[in-house]
mmCIF file of C-alpha atoms in Angstrom:
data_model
loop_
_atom_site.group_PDB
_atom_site.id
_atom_site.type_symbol
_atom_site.label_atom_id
_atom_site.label_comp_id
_atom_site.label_asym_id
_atom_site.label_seq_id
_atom_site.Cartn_x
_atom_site.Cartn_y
_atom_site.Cartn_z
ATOM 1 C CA UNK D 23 -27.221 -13.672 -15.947
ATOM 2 C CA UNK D 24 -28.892 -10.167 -16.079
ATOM 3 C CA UNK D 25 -27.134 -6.867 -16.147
ATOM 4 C CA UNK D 26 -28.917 -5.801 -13.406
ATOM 5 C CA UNK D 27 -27.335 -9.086 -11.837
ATOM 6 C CA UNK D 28 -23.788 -8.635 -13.180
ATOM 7 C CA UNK D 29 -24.087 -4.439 -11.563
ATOM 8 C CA UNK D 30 -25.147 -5.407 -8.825
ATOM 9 C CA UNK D 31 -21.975 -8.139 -8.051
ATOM 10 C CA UNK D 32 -19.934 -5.344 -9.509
ATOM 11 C CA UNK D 33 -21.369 -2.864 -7.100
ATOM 12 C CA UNK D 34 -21.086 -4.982 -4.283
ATOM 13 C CA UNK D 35 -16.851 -5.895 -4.971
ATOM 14 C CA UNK D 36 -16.348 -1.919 -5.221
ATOM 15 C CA UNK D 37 -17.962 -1.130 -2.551
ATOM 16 C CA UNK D 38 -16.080 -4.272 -0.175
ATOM 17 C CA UNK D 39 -13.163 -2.572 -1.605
ATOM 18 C CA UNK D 40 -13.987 0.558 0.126
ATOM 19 C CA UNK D 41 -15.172 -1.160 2.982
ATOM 20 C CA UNK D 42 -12.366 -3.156 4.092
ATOM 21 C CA UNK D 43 -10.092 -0.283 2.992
ATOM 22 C CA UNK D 44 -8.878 0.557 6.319
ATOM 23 C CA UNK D 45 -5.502 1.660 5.862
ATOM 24 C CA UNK D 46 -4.917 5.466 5.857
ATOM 25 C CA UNK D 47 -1.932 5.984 4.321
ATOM 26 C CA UNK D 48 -1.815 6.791 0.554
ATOM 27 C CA UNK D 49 -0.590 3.000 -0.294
ATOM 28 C CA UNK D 50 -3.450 1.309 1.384
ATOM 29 C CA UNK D 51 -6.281 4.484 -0.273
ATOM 30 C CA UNK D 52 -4.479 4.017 -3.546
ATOM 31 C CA UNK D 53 -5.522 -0.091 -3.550
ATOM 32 C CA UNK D 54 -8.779 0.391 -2.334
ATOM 33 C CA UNK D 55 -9.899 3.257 -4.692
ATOM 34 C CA UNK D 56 -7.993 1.312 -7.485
ATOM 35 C CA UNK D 57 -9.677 -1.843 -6.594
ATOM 36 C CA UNK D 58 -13.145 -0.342 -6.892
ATOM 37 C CA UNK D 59 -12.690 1.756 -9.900
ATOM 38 C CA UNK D 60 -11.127 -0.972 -11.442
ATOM 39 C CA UNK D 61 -14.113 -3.280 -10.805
ATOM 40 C CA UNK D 62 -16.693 -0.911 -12.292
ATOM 41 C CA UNK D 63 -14.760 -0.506 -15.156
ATOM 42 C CA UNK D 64 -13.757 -4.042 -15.816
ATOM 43 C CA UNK D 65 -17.004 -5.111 -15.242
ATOM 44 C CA UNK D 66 -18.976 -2.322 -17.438
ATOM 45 C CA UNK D 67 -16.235 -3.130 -20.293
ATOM 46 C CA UNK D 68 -16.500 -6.940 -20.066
ATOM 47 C CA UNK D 69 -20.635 -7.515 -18.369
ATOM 48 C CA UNK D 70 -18.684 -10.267 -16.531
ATOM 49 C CA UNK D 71 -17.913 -11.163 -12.805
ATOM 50 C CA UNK D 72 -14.532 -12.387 -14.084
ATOM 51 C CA UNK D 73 -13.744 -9.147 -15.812
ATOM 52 C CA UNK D 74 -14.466 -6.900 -12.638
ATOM 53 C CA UNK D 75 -12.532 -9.486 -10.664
ATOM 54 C CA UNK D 76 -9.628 -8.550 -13.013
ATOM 55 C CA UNK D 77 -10.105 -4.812 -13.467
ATOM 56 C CA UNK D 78 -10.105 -4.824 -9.725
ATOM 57 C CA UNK D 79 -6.873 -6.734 -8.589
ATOM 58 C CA UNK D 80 -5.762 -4.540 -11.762
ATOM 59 C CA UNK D 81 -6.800 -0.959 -9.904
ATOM 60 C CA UNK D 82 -5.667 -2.383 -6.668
ATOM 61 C CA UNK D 83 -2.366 -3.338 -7.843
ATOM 62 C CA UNK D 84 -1.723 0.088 -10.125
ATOM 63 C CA UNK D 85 -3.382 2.223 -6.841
ATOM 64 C CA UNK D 86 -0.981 0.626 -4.367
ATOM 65 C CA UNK D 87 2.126 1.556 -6.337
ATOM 66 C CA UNK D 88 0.829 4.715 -7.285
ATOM 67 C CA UNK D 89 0.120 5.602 -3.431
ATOM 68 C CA UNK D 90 3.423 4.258 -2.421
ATOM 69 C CA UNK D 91 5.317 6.850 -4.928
ATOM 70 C CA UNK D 92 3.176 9.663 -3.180
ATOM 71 C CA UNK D 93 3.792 8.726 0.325
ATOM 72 C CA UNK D 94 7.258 8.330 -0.340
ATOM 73 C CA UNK D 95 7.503 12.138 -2.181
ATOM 74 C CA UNK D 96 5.300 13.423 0.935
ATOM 75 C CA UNK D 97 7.736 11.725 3.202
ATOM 76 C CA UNK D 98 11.021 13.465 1.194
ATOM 77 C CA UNK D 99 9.369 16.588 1.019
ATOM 78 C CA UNK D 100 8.112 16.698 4.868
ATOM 79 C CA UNK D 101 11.074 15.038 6.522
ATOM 80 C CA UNK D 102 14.487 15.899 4.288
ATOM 81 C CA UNK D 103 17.349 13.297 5.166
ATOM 82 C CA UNK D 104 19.300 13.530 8.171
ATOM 83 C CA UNK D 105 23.001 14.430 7.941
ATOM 84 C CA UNK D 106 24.051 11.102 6.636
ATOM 85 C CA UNK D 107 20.916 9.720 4.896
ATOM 86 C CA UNK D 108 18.228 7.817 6.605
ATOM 87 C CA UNK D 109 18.626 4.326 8.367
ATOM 88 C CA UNK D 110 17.896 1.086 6.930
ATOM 89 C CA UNK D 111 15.824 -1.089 8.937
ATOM 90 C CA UNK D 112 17.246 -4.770 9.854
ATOM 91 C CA UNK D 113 16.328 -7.928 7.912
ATOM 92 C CA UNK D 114 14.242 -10.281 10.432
ATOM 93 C CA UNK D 115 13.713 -14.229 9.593
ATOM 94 C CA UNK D 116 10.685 -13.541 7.810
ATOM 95 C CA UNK D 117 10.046 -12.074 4.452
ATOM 96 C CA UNK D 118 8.564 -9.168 4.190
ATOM 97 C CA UNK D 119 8.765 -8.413 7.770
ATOM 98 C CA UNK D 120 12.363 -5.707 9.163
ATOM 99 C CA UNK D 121 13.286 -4.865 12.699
ATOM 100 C CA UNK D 122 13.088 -0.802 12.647
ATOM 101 C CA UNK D 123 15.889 1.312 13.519
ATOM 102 C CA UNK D 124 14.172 3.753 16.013
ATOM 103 C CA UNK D 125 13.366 2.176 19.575
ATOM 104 C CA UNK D 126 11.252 0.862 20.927
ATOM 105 C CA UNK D 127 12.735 -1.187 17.313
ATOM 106 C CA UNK D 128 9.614 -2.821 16.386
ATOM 107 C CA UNK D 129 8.748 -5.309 13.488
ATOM 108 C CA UNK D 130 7.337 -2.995 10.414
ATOM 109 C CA UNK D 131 5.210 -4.988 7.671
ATOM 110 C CA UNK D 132 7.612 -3.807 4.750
ATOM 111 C CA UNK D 133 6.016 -6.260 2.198
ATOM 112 C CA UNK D 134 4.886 -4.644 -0.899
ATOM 113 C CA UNK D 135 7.119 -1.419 -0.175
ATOM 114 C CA UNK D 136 10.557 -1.770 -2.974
ATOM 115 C CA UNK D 137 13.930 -2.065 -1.759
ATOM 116 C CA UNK D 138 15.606 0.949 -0.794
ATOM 117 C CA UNK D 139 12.284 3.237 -0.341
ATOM 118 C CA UNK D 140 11.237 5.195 2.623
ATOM 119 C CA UNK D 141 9.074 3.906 5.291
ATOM 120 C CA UNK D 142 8.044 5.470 8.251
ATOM 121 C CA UNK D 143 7.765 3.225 11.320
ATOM 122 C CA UNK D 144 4.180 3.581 13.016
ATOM 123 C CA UNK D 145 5.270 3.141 16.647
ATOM 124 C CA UNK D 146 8.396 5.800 16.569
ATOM 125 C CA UNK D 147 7.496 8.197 13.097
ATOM 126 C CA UNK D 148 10.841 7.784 11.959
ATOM 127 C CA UNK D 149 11.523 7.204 8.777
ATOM 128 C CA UNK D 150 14.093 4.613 7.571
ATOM 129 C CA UNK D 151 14.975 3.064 4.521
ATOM 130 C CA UNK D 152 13.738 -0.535 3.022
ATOM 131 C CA UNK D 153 16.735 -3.178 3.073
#
């Protein structure tokens, strides 16, 4: 294959990775702009598909955990603990998956997020902690 080829598949995964980055929190930004930067540059270092492939689930991977430490800082900064510490959130039957502790109690996609870190339920805004 070309290199005009191999930058052009490269250019096209960074910019699905922008694309279908839909989430606006810092976790789901972090992934996406990890995921493309780590598809340019795995690709560019390697002139393989396979390389950008693995530079990006590389980015993605580093991005998402580097997002989730800022959202949880913003979240300790904006919203110190309640008298007591903040709520954990419920186990449910399915991994991944927690019962909130802030009506209207809704199921909140924890997967991804560590044990014991803050999340903040999208239906309420509370914030609780990961079982």
């Amino acid at each position: 294959m070309s290199i005009k080829r191999h930058l052009g598949i490269i250019s096209g995964v960074a910019l699905l990775a922008l694309t279908l980055n839909s989430c606006d929190t810092p976790t789901g930004a972090g992934a996406g702009y990890g995921a493309a930067a780590g598809a340019i540059i795995g690709g560019a270092a390697t002139g393989r598909v396979r390389g950008a492939a693995i530079g990006a689930a590389a980015g993605a991977a580093t991005g998402a955990l580097i997002g989730a430490a800022i959202e949880a800082d913003e979240a300790r900064r904006t919203y110190p603990p309640p008298p007591g510490g903040y709520p954990f959130a419920s186990r449910t039957g399915t991994f991944g998956f927690v019962r909130s502790p802030y009506p209207p109690y809704r199921i909140v996609d924890v997967r991804g997020i560590p044990r014991g870190e803050l999340v903040r339920d999208p239906s309420s805004g509370g914030i609780f902690r990961n079982p």
